[in-house]
Coordinates of C-alpha atoms and ligand atoms in Angstrom, one line a residue:
Chain V
M1 CA 131.7 136.3 130.1
P2 CA 128.1 137.0 131.5
Y3 CA 125.4 134.3 132.7
F4 CA 122.1 134.6 133.4
C5 CA 119.5 133.1 135.4
D6 CA 116.0 132.5 134.5
K7 CA 113.3 129.8 134.2
Y8 CA 113.9 128.0 130.8
R9 CA 111.8 125.7 129.0
I10 CA 112.0 121.9 128.9
L11 CA 113.0 120.2 125.8
E12 CA 113.4 116.9 126.2
R13 CA 113.9 114.2 129.2
E14 CA 115.3 111.3 129.1
E15 CA 116.0 108.5 131.9
I16 CA 119.1 107.2 129.9
A17 CA 120.1 104.4 132.7
K18 CA 118.7 104.0 136.3
D19 CA 118.5 107.2 138.4
I20 CA 120.6 109.0 135.4
Y21 CA 118.3 111.6 133.7
S22 CA 118.9 113.8 130.4
Y23 CA 117.0 117.3 130.3
V24 CA 117.1 119.9 127.0
I25 CA 116.2 123.0 127.8
S26 CA 116.0 126.4 125.5
C27 CA 118.0 128.8 126.7
P28 CA 119.4 131.3 123.3
E29 CA 121.2 133.9 125.2
A30 CA 122.6 131.9 127.3
A31 CA 124.0 128.9 124.3
A32 CA 124.7 131.5 122.5
Y33 CA 128.0 132.5 125.5
A34 CA 128.2 128.7 126.7
R35 CA 131.8 126.5 126.2
A36 CA 132.0 122.9 126.9
G37 CA 133.4 122.6 130.5
Q38 CA 131.6 125.5 132.0
F39 CA 127.7 123.7 134.6
V40 CA 124.5 125.1 135.4
H41 CA 123.4 125.8 138.8
I42 CA 119.5 124.3 139.4
R43 CA 117.8 125.4 141.9
A44 CA 115.4 122.5 143.1
E45 CA 112.4 123.7 145.1
G46 CA 112.5 123.4 148.1
Y47 CA 116.3 123.7 148.5
T48 CA 118.2 126.2 149.8
L49 CA 121.1 125.6 147.8
R50 CA 121.4 124.9 143.8
R51 CA 122.7 122.2 142.2
P52 CA 125.9 122.6 140.4
I53 CA 125.5 120.4 136.7
S54 CA 128.2 120.1 133.8
I55 CA 126.9 121.5 130.6
C56 CA 127.0 118.3 129.0
E57 CA 126.0 119.7 124.9
I58 CA 125.3 123.0 123.7
D59 CA 124.1 123.6 120.6
K60 CA 124.0 127.5 119.4
K61 CA 122.0 127.6 116.5
K62 CA 118.8 125.7 118.3
G63 CA 119.8 127.5 121.6
T64 CA 119.3 124.9 123.6
V65 CA 121.5 123.4 126.3
R66 CA 122.1 119.6 127.3
F67 CA 122.6 118.0 131.1
V68 CA 123.0 114.9 132.9
F69 CA 122.9 114.3 136.1
E70 CA 122.7 111.2 138.5
V71 CA 119.9 111.4 141.3
R72 CA 121.8 111.7 144.0
G73 CA 120.2 112.7 146.8
G74 CA 116.9 114.8 147.6
G75 CA 117.5 117.8 145.3
T76 CA 118.6 116.4 142.4
D77 CA 115.4 113.8 143.3
K78 CA 113.5 117.3 142.6
I79 CA 115.0 118.6 139.7
S80 CA 114.6 114.8 138.2
Q81 CA 110.8 115.2 138.8
L82 CA 110.3 118.0 136.3
T83 CA 109.2 117.0 133.3
V84 CA 108.9 118.5 129.3
D85 CA 107.1 121.6 129.0
D86 CA 108.3 122.7 132.8
Y87 CA 110.0 125.2 133.6
M88 CA 113.8 124.7 135.6
D89 CA 115.2 127.6 137.3
I90 CA 118.4 127.4 136.4
I91 CA 121.6 130.3 137.0
L92 CA 124.4 129.2 133.9
P93 CA 126.5 129.5 131.9
L94 CA 128.9 129.5 135.1
G95 CA 132.9 129.2 135.2
N96 CA 135.2 129.3 132.9
G97 CA 134.9 126.4 130.8
F98 CA 138.0 123.7 129.1
S99 CA 140.5 125.8 126.9
V100 CA 140.3 124.2 123.7
N101 CA 143.5 125.2 120.9
E102 CA 144.4 124.9 117.9
I103 CA 145.8 121.4 116.8
S104 CA 147.4 120.0 113.6
D105 CA 145.2 117.5 112.1
E106 CA 147.6 114.8 112.6
K107 CA 147.2 115.9 116.7
S108 CA 144.4 114.1 118.7
I109 CA 142.9 115.1 122.1
V110 CA 142.0 112.7 125.0
V111 CA 138.9 113.2 126.6
V112 CA 139.5 111.1 130.2
G113 CA 135.7 110.6 132.1
G114 CA 134.6 108.5 135.0
G115 CA 130.9 108.2 135.6
I116 CA 129.2 111.1 135.8
G117 CA 132.3 112.9 135.7
V118 CA 131.5 111.7 131.4
P119 CA 128.8 114.5 130.3
P120 CA 131.3 117.7 129.5
M121 CA 133.6 115.6 127.5
C122 CA 130.6 115.2 125.0
G123 CA 130.8 118.8 124.4
L124 CA 134.7 119.2 124.7
A125 CA 135.0 116.5 121.7
A126 CA 132.4 118.2 120.0
C127 CA 135.0 121.1 119.4
Y128 CA 137.6 118.9 118.7
K129 CA 138.5 117.2 115.1
N130 CA 140.6 114.0 116.4
V131 CA 139.3 113.0 119.4
K132 CA 139.6 110.0 122.1
A133 CA 137.4 109.3 124.1
I134 CA 138.0 106.3 127.5
I135 CA 135.3 106.4 129.5
G136 CA 135.6 104.2 132.9
F137 CA 132.0 103.0 134.8
R138 CA 131.0 100.9 138.2
S139 CA 129.4 98.3 135.9
K140 CA 127.5 97.6 132.1
D141 CA 124.8 99.3 133.8
R142 CA 126.3 102.5 134.7
V143 CA 127.6 103.3 131.3
I144 CA 126.1 106.5 130.0
L145 CA 127.3 108.2 126.7
E146 CA 128.9 105.7 124.9
E147 CA 127.0 106.4 121.9
D148 CA 126.5 110.3 121.8
L149 CA 130.1 110.3 121.9
K150 CA 130.9 108.7 118.8
R151 CA 127.6 110.7 117.2
I152 CA 129.9 113.3 117.9
G153 CA 132.9 111.6 116.1
A154 CA 135.1 110.5 119.5
D155 CA 136.3 107.3 119.0
V156 CA 135.1 105.8 122.4
T157 CA 136.7 103.3 124.7
V158 CA 134.2 101.9 127.8
C159 CA 135.9 100.7 131.3
T160 CA 133.8 98.7 133.6
D161 CA 135.3 98.3 136.8
D162 CA 134.1 94.8 137.3
G163 CA 134.6 93.7 133.7
S164 CA 131.0 93.7 133.2
Y165 CA 131.3 95.5 129.9
G166 CA 134.6 96.3 127.6
Y167 CA 137.7 96.7 129.2
N168 CA 138.1 95.7 132.6
G169 CA 139.6 97.8 134.8
V170 CA 140.3 101.7 135.3
V171 CA 141.1 104.0 132.1
T172 CA 144.6 104.9 133.1
L173 CA 145.9 101.6 131.7
P174 CA 143.4 102.7 127.6
L175 CA 144.9 106.3 128.3
E176 CA 148.8 105.2 128.7
E177 CA 148.9 103.0 125.7
E178 CA 146.7 106.0 123.3
L179 CA 149.5 108.3 124.6
K180 CA 152.7 106.6 124.0
K181 CA 151.0 106.4 120.6
G182 CA 152.8 109.8 120.4
K183 CA 150.0 112.0 118.7
T184 CA 147.8 113.2 122.0
A185 CA 148.2 117.0 122.1
M186 CA 146.4 117.0 125.4
V187 CA 144.6 115.3 127.8
Y188 CA 141.1 116.6 129.9
A189 CA 139.7 114.8 132.5
C190 CA 136.8 115.0 134.9
G191 CA 135.7 112.4 136.9
P192 CA 136.4 111.0 141.1
L193 CA 139.2 112.4 142.2
P194 CA 141.5 109.3 141.6
M195 CA 140.8 109.1 138.4
L196 CA 142.1 113.0 138.0
K197 CA 145.1 112.4 139.6
A198 CA 145.7 109.5 137.6
A199 CA 145.2 111.1 134.7
V200 CA 147.2 114.0 135.9
N201 CA 150.3 111.9 136.7
T202 CA 149.9 109.5 133.5
A203 CA 149.7 112.7 131.4
K204 CA 152.9 114.3 132.9
K205 CA 154.9 111.0 132.2
Y206 CA 154.0 111.3 128.6
N207 CA 155.2 115.3 128.7
V208 CA 150.7 115.9 127.8
P209 CA 148.8 118.4 129.1
C210 CA 146.2 118.2 131.0
E211 CA 142.7 119.6 131.7
V212 CA 141.5 118.8 135.0
S213 CA 137.3 119.9 136.2
L214 CA 136.8 120.0 140.1
E215 CA 134.1 119.4 142.0
E216 CA 133.2 121.3 145.0
R217 CA 130.0 121.8 147.4
M218 CA 128.3 125.2 146.2
A219 CA 126.4 127.5 147.2
C220 CA 126.6 131.1 145.3
G221 CA 128.1 129.2 141.9
V222 CA 129.6 132.9 140.6
G223 CA 132.5 133.7 143.1
A224 CA 130.4 135.0 145.9
C225 CA 130.7 133.2 148.8
V226 CA 134.3 131.6 148.4
G227 CA 132.6 129.1 149.6
C228 CA 133.8 126.0 146.9
A229 CA 137.6 126.7 147.8
C230 CA 140.3 124.3 146.2
R231 CA 143.8 124.3 146.1
I232 CA 145.8 125.2 143.5
N233 CA 149.6 126.3 142.7
R234 CA 149.7 128.2 140.0
N235 CA 154.0 130.0 139.4
G236 CA 155.3 128.3 142.6
E237 CA 152.0 130.1 144.9
N238 CA 150.2 128.6 146.8
L239 CA 146.5 130.0 146.0
V240 CA 143.3 129.2 147.3
L241 CA 140.1 129.6 144.3
R242 CA 137.5 129.0 143.9
V243 CA 135.7 125.8 142.1
C244 CA 132.7 127.8 140.7
K245 CA 134.7 130.7 139.3
D246 CA 138.1 130.4 138.7
G247 CA 137.2 127.2 138.0
P248 CA 136.1 124.4 137.7
V249 CA 138.7 123.9 135.2
F250 CA 142.2 123.8 136.0
K251 CA 145.3 122.9 134.6
G252 CA 146.4 119.3 136.0
E253 CA 149.8 119.9 137.1
E254 CA 148.4 123.0 139.6
V255 CA 146.5 121.2 141.4
V256 CA 146.8 120.0 145.2
F257 CA 145.3 116.7 145.5
Chain U
M1 CA 100.6 151.8 137.0
S2 CA 103.1 151.7 139.7
M3 CA 103.3 154.4 142.4
E4 CA 106.1 155.7 143.2
K5 CA 107.1 155.5 146.8
D6 CA 110.2 156.7 148.6
L7 CA 111.5 153.1 150.5
S8 CA 114.4 155.3 152.2
V9 CA 115.3 154.5 155.9
T10 CA 118.5 156.0 157.6
V11 CA 120.0 154.8 159.9
A12 CA 123.1 155.8 162.4
G13 CA 122.5 159.0 160.8
V14 CA 123.2 156.7 157.0
R15 CA 120.4 157.4 154.4
F16 CA 119.5 154.1 152.2
P17 CA 117.5 154.7 149.3
N18 CA 116.2 151.5 150.2
P19 CA 116.2 149.3 153.8
V20 CA 117.8 146.3 151.8
I21 CA 121.1 145.4 152.2
A22 CA 123.2 142.5 151.2
A23 CA 124.7 140.6 154.1
S24 CA 128.3 140.3 154.6
G25 CA 129.9 137.0 153.2
T26 CA 127.1 136.2 150.4
Y27 CA 128.1 138.9 147.5
G28 CA 131.8 139.5 147.6
F29 CA 132.6 142.7 146.9
G30 CA 129.3 143.9 144.6
Q31 CA 131.1 142.3 141.7
D32 CA 129.4 139.2 141.2
Y33 CA 125.9 139.4 140.3
T34 CA 126.1 142.6 138.6
D35 CA 125.4 140.1 135.1
L36 CA 121.6 140.1 137.0
Y37 CA 121.2 143.6 137.8
P38 CA 123.1 146.5 139.2
L39 CA 124.6 147.0 142.2
N40 CA 122.4 150.4 142.9
K41 CA 119.1 148.3 142.8
L42 CA 120.2 147.7 146.5
G43 CA 119.8 149.8 149.2
G44 CA 123.4 148.8 150.2
I45 CA 126.1 146.0 150.8
S46 CA 127.9 144.9 153.2
C47 CA 131.0 144.0 152.0
K48 CA 133.1 140.1 152.7
G49 CA 134.5 140.5 155.9
T50 CA 137.8 141.4 155.9
T51 CA 141.0 141.2 157.9
L52 CA 144.5 143.1 158.6
L53 CA 146.1 140.5 156.6
P54 CA 144.7 138.2 153.7
K55 CA 143.5 135.0 154.9
D56 CA 143.0 131.4 152.9
G57 CA 140.2 130.4 155.3
N58 CA 139.1 126.9 156.0
P59 CA 139.8 123.8 154.4
A60 CA 137.2 122.6 152.0
P61 CA 134.2 121.5 152.0
R62 CA 132.6 124.7 153.5
I63 CA 129.3 124.3 152.2
A64 CA 126.9 121.5 153.7
E65 CA 123.0 122.3 153.4
T66 CA 120.3 121.9 155.9
P67 CA 116.5 122.0 156.4
A68 CA 115.4 125.5 155.0
G69 CA 119.2 127.0 155.1
M70 CA 122.5 125.8 155.1
L71 CA 126.1 125.8 156.8
N72 CA 129.6 127.5 156.3
S73 CA 132.8 127.2 156.9
V74 CA 134.4 129.7 155.1
G75 CA 136.6 131.1 157.8
L76 CA 137.0 134.6 156.4
Q77 CA 138.4 133.8 153.7
N78 CA 139.7 137.5 152.5
P79 CA 142.7 139.7 150.6
G80 CA 142.7 141.6 153.6
V81 CA 141.2 145.5 154.2
D82 CA 144.2 146.5 152.1
A83 CA 142.9 145.0 148.8
F84 CA 139.3 146.0 150.3
I85 CA 140.1 149.3 149.9
S86 CA 142.8 149.4 146.8
K87 CA 141.0 147.4 144.5
Y88 CA 137.0 146.5 145.8
L89 CA 136.0 149.6 147.6
P90 CA 136.0 152.0 144.6
I91 CA 134.4 149.7 142.7
A92 CA 131.5 149.5 144.8
K93 CA 131.9 153.3 145.5
K94 CA 130.9 153.8 142.1
E95 CA 128.5 151.2 141.2
G96 CA 126.2 151.2 144.6
N97 CA 124.2 153.1 147.2
V98 CA 125.1 152.6 150.6
I99 CA 128.5 151.0 150.9
I100 CA 129.6 149.2 154.4
A101 CA 132.5 147.7 155.1
N102 CA 132.7 144.2 156.8
V103 CA 136.1 143.6 159.0
A104 CA 137.3 141.1 161.6
G105 CA 139.6 140.6 163.6
A106 CA 141.4 138.1 166.3
T107 CA 143.2 140.8 168.6
L108 CA 142.3 144.3 169.0
E109 CA 145.6 145.5 167.3
D110 CA 143.8 144.0 164.0
Y111 CA 140.6 145.7 164.4
K112 CA 142.3 149.0 165.5
Q113 CA 144.4 148.9 162.7
A114 CA 141.9 147.3 160.0
V115 CA 139.3 150.2 161.0
Q116 CA 141.9 153.0 161.0
R117 CA 143.1 152.2 157.7
L118 CA 139.5 152.0 156.4
D119 CA 138.5 155.6 158.6
T120 CA 139.6 157.3 155.6
T121 CA 138.5 155.9 153.0
D122 CA 135.0 157.0 151.8
V123 CA 133.2 153.7 153.2
D124 CA 129.9 154.8 154.1
M125 CA 129.8 152.4 157.3
I126 CA 132.0 150.8 159.4
E127 CA 130.8 147.1 160.7
V128 CA 132.3 144.6 162.9
N129 CA 132.3 141.0 163.0
I130 CA 132.5 140.1 166.6
S131 CA 132.0 136.1 165.9
C132 CA 135.2 135.8 165.0
P133 CA 137.3 133.9 168.1
N134 CA 140.0 136.3 170.2
V135 CA 143.1 134.2 169.9
K136 CA 143.5 135.5 173.3
Q137 CA 141.6 134.5 175.3
G138 CA 141.6 130.2 174.1
G139 CA 139.5 131.3 170.9
A140 CA 136.2 132.2 172.4
S141 CA 134.6 134.6 169.9
W142 CA 134.8 138.3 171.0
G143 CA 131.0 138.4 171.2
V144 CA 129.8 136.1 173.5
S145 CA 130.6 138.0 176.3
C146 CA 130.3 141.6 177.4
E147 CA 133.6 142.5 178.3
G148 CA 135.0 141.3 174.2
A149 CA 131.8 143.1 172.9
A150 CA 133.1 146.1 174.8
A151 CA 136.9 145.8 174.2
V152 CA 136.1 146.1 170.4
T153 CA 134.0 148.5 170.8
K154 CA 135.9 150.5 172.2
T155 CA 139.3 150.2 170.6
V156 CA 137.2 150.2 166.8
R157 CA 135.4 154.1 168.5
S158 CA 138.7 155.4 169.5
V159 CA 139.8 155.7 165.6
T160 CA 137.3 156.4 163.8
K161 CA 134.2 158.7 164.0
K162 CA 132.7 156.6 160.6
P163 CA 129.4 155.3 161.6
L164 CA 130.1 151.8 163.0
M165 CA 127.8 149.0 162.8
L166 CA 128.5 145.9 165.8
K167 CA 127.1 143.0 164.3
L168 CA 126.1 140.5 167.2
T169 CA 126.4 137.0 167.2
P170 CA 123.5 135.1 167.9
N171 CA 125.8 132.1 170.1
V172 CA 124.8 133.5 173.8
T173 CA 122.5 133.4 176.1
N174 CA 121.9 137.5 176.6
I175 CA 121.9 139.0 172.9
V176 CA 120.3 141.9 175.2
D177 CA 123.7 142.4 177.6
I178 CA 125.9 142.0 174.6
A179 CA 124.2 145.3 172.6
K180 CA 124.0 147.2 175.6
A181 CA 127.6 146.6 176.1
A182 CA 128.5 147.8 172.4
E183 CA 126.2 150.4 172.8
A184 CA 127.3 151.9 175.8
E185 CA 130.8 151.8 174.2
G186 CA 129.9 153.6 171.6
A187 CA 128.4 152.0 168.8
D188 CA 126.3 154.0 166.7
C189 CA 124.0 150.8 165.6
V190 CA 123.8 147.3 166.1
S191 CA 123.4 144.4 163.2
L192 CA 121.9 141.2 164.1
I193 CA 122.3 137.2 163.8
N194 CA 125.3 136.4 162.8
T195 CA 125.5 132.9 162.3
L196 CA 124.1 130.6 165.0
L197 CA 126.9 127.3 165.4
G198 CA 126.0 124.0 163.5
M199 CA 126.7 120.7 162.3
R200 CA 125.7 118.1 160.0
I201 CA 127.5 114.3 159.9
D202 CA 127.9 112.7 156.9
I203 CA 125.6 109.2 157.8
K204 CA 127.4 107.1 155.4
T205 CA 131.3 108.2 156.3
R206 CA 130.3 109.5 160.5
R207 CA 132.5 112.3 159.3
P208 CA 131.0 115.6 159.3
I209 CA 130.2 117.6 156.0
L210 CA 132.1 120.1 156.9
K211 CA 136.2 119.5 157.1
N212 CA 135.6 122.4 159.9
N213 CA 133.0 120.2 161.9
V214 CA 131.3 122.8 162.8
G215 CA 130.5 126.2 161.3
G216 CA 127.4 128.7 161.0
F217 CA 124.0 127.9 160.1
S218 CA 122.2 130.8 158.5
G219 CA 119.3 130.5 156.0
P220 CA 114.8 130.8 156.6
A221 CA 115.1 128.2 158.7
V222 CA 116.9 130.6 161.4
F223 CA 114.6 133.2 160.8
P224 CA 112.3 133.3 163.9
V225 CA 115.4 133.3 166.2
A226 CA 116.8 136.4 164.6
V227 CA 113.0 138.0 165.1
R228 CA 112.8 137.1 168.6
M229 CA 117.0 138.9 169.3
V230 CA 115.7 142.2 166.8
W231 CA 113.0 142.2 169.0
Q232 CA 114.5 141.9 172.1
V233 CA 117.8 144.5 171.2
A234 CA 115.6 147.1 169.8
N235 CA 113.8 147.3 172.9
A236 CA 116.2 147.1 175.4
V237 CA 118.8 149.9 172.6
N238 CA 118.5 153.6 172.0
I239 CA 120.4 152.9 168.4
D240 CA 119.2 151.2 165.4
V241 CA 118.7 148.4 165.0
V242 CA 119.7 145.9 161.8
G243 CA 117.9 142.6 161.0
M244 CA 119.1 139.7 159.9
G245 CA 118.8 136.0 159.4
G246 CA 116.7 134.1 157.1
I247 CA 115.1 136.7 155.6
S248 CA 113.6 135.7 152.2
T249 CA 110.5 137.2 151.0
S250 CA 108.9 140.9 151.8
E251 CA 106.6 139.9 154.4
D252 CA 109.6 138.0 155.9
A253 CA 111.1 141.5 156.2
V254 CA 108.2 143.3 157.1
E255 CA 107.6 141.4 160.6
M256 CA 111.5 141.6 161.1
M257 CA 111.2 145.6 161.0
M258 CA 107.7 145.6 163.2
A259 CA 110.4 143.5 165.7
G260 CA 112.6 147.2 165.6
A261 CA 114.7 146.8 162.8
K262 CA 115.0 149.8 160.6
A263 CA 116.7 148.2 157.5
V264 CA 117.4 144.3 156.5
Q265 CA 120.5 142.3 155.8
I266 CA 119.6 139.5 152.9
G267 CA 122.3 136.4 152.8
T268 CA 121.6 133.1 152.3
A269 CA 118.0 133.8 149.9
V270 CA 120.8 135.2 147.1
F271 CA 121.6 131.6 147.3
T272 CA 118.3 130.2 146.4
D273 CA 116.7 132.9 144.8
P274 CA 119.4 135.9 143.1
Y275 CA 116.8 138.1 142.3
S276 CA 115.3 137.7 146.3
P277 CA 116.8 141.2 147.5
L278 CA 114.8 142.9 144.4
K279 CA 111.8 141.1 145.3
V280 CA 111.8 141.6 148.7
I281 CA 112.2 145.7 147.8
E282 CA 109.4 145.2 145.3
G283 CA 107.0 143.6 148.0
L284 CA 108.0 146.8 150.5
K285 CA 106.5 148.9 147.9
Q286 CA 104.2 147.3 147.0
Y287 CA 103.6 147.0 151.2
M288 CA 103.7 150.6 151.7
I289 CA 100.9 151.4 148.7
D290 CA 98.5 148.9 150.6
N291 CA 99.3 150.6 153.2
N292 CA 99.0 153.6 152.8
L293 CA 102.6 154.6 154.4
N294 CA 104.8 157.4 153.6
S295 CA 108.1 155.6 155.1
L296 CA 109.0 152.4 155.9
E297 CA 110.4 153.9 159.2
E298 CA 106.7 154.2 160.1
I299 CA 106.3 150.3 160.7
T300 CA 109.5 150.0 162.7
G301 CA 109.3 148.2 165.8
T302 CA 105.3 148.1 165.6
V303 CA 104.7 144.8 167.3
Q304 CA 102.1 144.9 169.8
P305 CA 103.0 142.1 172.5
W306 CA 100.6 140.4 174.2
Ligands
FAD401 C1 130.9 121.7 138.9 C2 130.3 120.5 138.8 C3 129.7 119.8 138.2 C4 128.9 118.6 138.2 N1 127.7 118.4 136.5 C5 127.8 117.1 137.6 C6 126.4 116.3 136.0 O1 127.2 117.0 135.0 N2 126.3 115.6 136.3 C7 126.3 114.9 138.2 O2 125.5 114.1 138.3 N3 127.0 115.7 138.9 C8 127.2 116.7 138.8 N4 128.1 117.1 139.6 C9 128.0 116.9 140.9 C10 126.3 116.9 141.5 O3 126.3 118.9 142.0 C11 126.1 116.8 142.9 O4 125.8 115.1 142.6 C12 124.8 117.3 143.8 O5 124.6 118.7 143.9 C13 123.6 116.0 144.7 O6 122.7 116.8 145.2 P1 121.9 116.3 146.1 O7 120.6 116.6 145.9 O8 121.3 114.6 145.3 O9 122.4 115.5 146.9 P2 122.5 115.8 148.5 O10 123.5 114.9 148.6 O11 121.1 115.9 148.9 O12 123.2 116.9 148.7 C14 123.0 118.3 150.0 C15 124.7 119.6 149.2 O13 125.9 118.8 148.8 C16 126.2 119.2 147.8 N5 126.8 117.7 147.1 C17 126.1 116.8 147.2 N6 127.4 116.0 146.5 C18 128.3 117.4 145.8 C19 129.1 116.8 144.9 N7 129.7 115.5 144.1 N8 129.6 118.2 144.4 C20 129.1 119.4 144.3 N9 128.0 119.2 145.5 C21 127.6 118.4 146.1 C22 124.8 119.2 146.7 O14 124.8 120.5 145.7 C23 124.0 119.7 148.4 O15 124.5 121.3 148.6 C24 128.4 118.7 139.4 C25 129.2 119.5 140.5 C26 130.0 120.2 140.5 C27 130.6 120.9 141.4
FMN402 C1 128.8 131.9 152.9 C2 128.7 132.1 154.3 C3 129.6 133.8 154.5 C4 128.8 134.5 155.4 N1 130.4 135.8 155.6 C5 130.0 136.3 156.3 C6 131.4 137.2 157.0 O1 132.0 137.3 156.3 N2 131.3 138.5 157.7 C7 130.1 138.7 158.3 O2 129.8 139.8 159.6 N3 129.2 137.4 158.3 C8 129.1 136.3 157.3 N4 128.0 135.8 157.0 C9 127.1 135.9 158.2 C10 125.8 136.5 157.5 O3 126.4 137.4 156.8 C11 124.8 136.7 158.3 O4 124.8 137.8 159.3 C12 123.7 135.3 158.8 O5 124.1 134.2 157.0 C13 122.3 135.1 158.4 O6 121.5 136.4 158.0 P1 121.1 135.0 156.1 O7 120.6 133.8 156.9 O8 120.3 135.7 155.3 O9 122.2 134.3 155.6 C14 128.5 135.3 156.3 C15 127.1 133.8 155.9 C16 127.4 132.8 154.2 C17 126.3 132.1 154.6
FES403 S1 130.1 128.5 145.5 FE1 130.1 130.6 146.4 S2 132.3 131.0 145.7 FE2 131.9 129.7 144.5

């Protein structure tokens, strides 16, 4: 699948929670190829390295891509200063994306997202008819994309660590409850490592295939520098693969946590 | 209307259609940027450093950002020289201009065997990375002593007639002596600089950002160090010099050439802007037009020191 690198016009910008920004850019060529779970690599003026950010939603008809990121340090802060009609220097779409499989109407998929790992779940939810979304945050003021997932048609359960909103606790218990129903064809997860690990183990317990999206510090983003290594066990073989090119999505059981 | 200019340069007898070469480790084996532009736009590519046997490299995180630069501790992850020869070299040769193999080794025997295998291929040049640790000498890198640099050069020279480019490490007290040692043992040219040893610490966790604790520092921040070293080396040796370290614009490339480089390599700048090598080439062309040059070699070593 080809990728592109250009300066793309910003169509929409919104601060959807404190320090969390949603952008929609116009990129018809790239949008035509983009898949859920892929990412964009954004240049931050004055910084050497680009910032990898997951694709949140893709509108192939309009030729747009949406992404959502939190300002964590200088680079994301710089990018967040760009406004509508500015141009953003982006390489996209990168990485492999989630696998989307044919499933019967009685079956559903579960998408599990933690914090800033929730955005890619929107694009993925749009690929399936029956979607259960279980999304976890620190507290009520950090909750993002709940309404978006509902708009896309997902049945959403929100969890907060402090119980200030929705289910009080981590995503693992609601996930287990959902899997117990025996209707789940596939589990997808993106978020902090402990959450991914829990999702993988829970899915395994119920014999449901699981895919997770990994994060690693990146330089090139396109597979050239081998900077973003992760350890994968595939067919009994220990491999060091690239999160940016071989991932960021991997089969849960293959990841060496 | 753009005037046709011949940007070619000759380094150690090898003609490059333009003096911009992708730096080893930043451009893979030449296949990762072809979605954006063909490999043959570049004068050449120095492929990812390869070792005799495949290598898994260091644990992640391997990348840390710095003001105007970055650190890497990839640890020479590569598929090994045989995979390079069978799988990657043929495609690079077909699609690119000058293809340079980059080799590293932990022992002299490693270097010897890797270069021996490359000798029978159609690779155009061999760049020898002597920044990697000499395992028998407690892990200090080959390139930090004249003896180490000389030993590696002599070893690889004995097994190939291909043009040899010795890549020097800047982590030394006197880079000129090292360059002379390589020249004396038969290096056809030298390239510099490899990365400077650096470190960053996350002040929240008190942990180094790199899992390897330390890593190689590159990018625009190292440019003045690189210019100084290229200048010193070019003044001291009679073989060609390829300059690199922090080049991101055509002005940087001109400056590096004035310091004494015949060609340049670009690494980290590609991460910031994948098109930067093309922009440098365009800028060099414009520089030739503006300054009425027939060859870019006319600027090599033309700095007029005070
Ligand atoms: C495939 C992928 C998808 C991602 N998707 C999203 C997303 O949708 N929304 C979102 O808010 N964040 C996402 N992230 C994390 C995001 O890339 C980092 O938060 C961001 O790079 C931090 O940059 P900074 O300038 O704010 O921080 P700084 O700490 O100043 O960054 C310094 C350096 O560290 C790197 N870095 C720091 N934290 C991370 C991290 N967690 N992962 C990778 N590199 C890091 C930066 O890229 C930069 O090179 C994703 C990361 C990856 C690898
Ligand atoms: C991620 C990365 C990997 C590198 N790998 C190698 C390598 O395998 N062999 C080598 O000789 N140099 C390697 N280098 C060094 C570069 O080739 C170059 O000497 C250095 O980065 C300075 O140039 P720059 O500032 O333009 O990047 C690597 C540099 C980076 C950033
Ligand atoms: S970031 Fe360069 S290979 Fe993944």
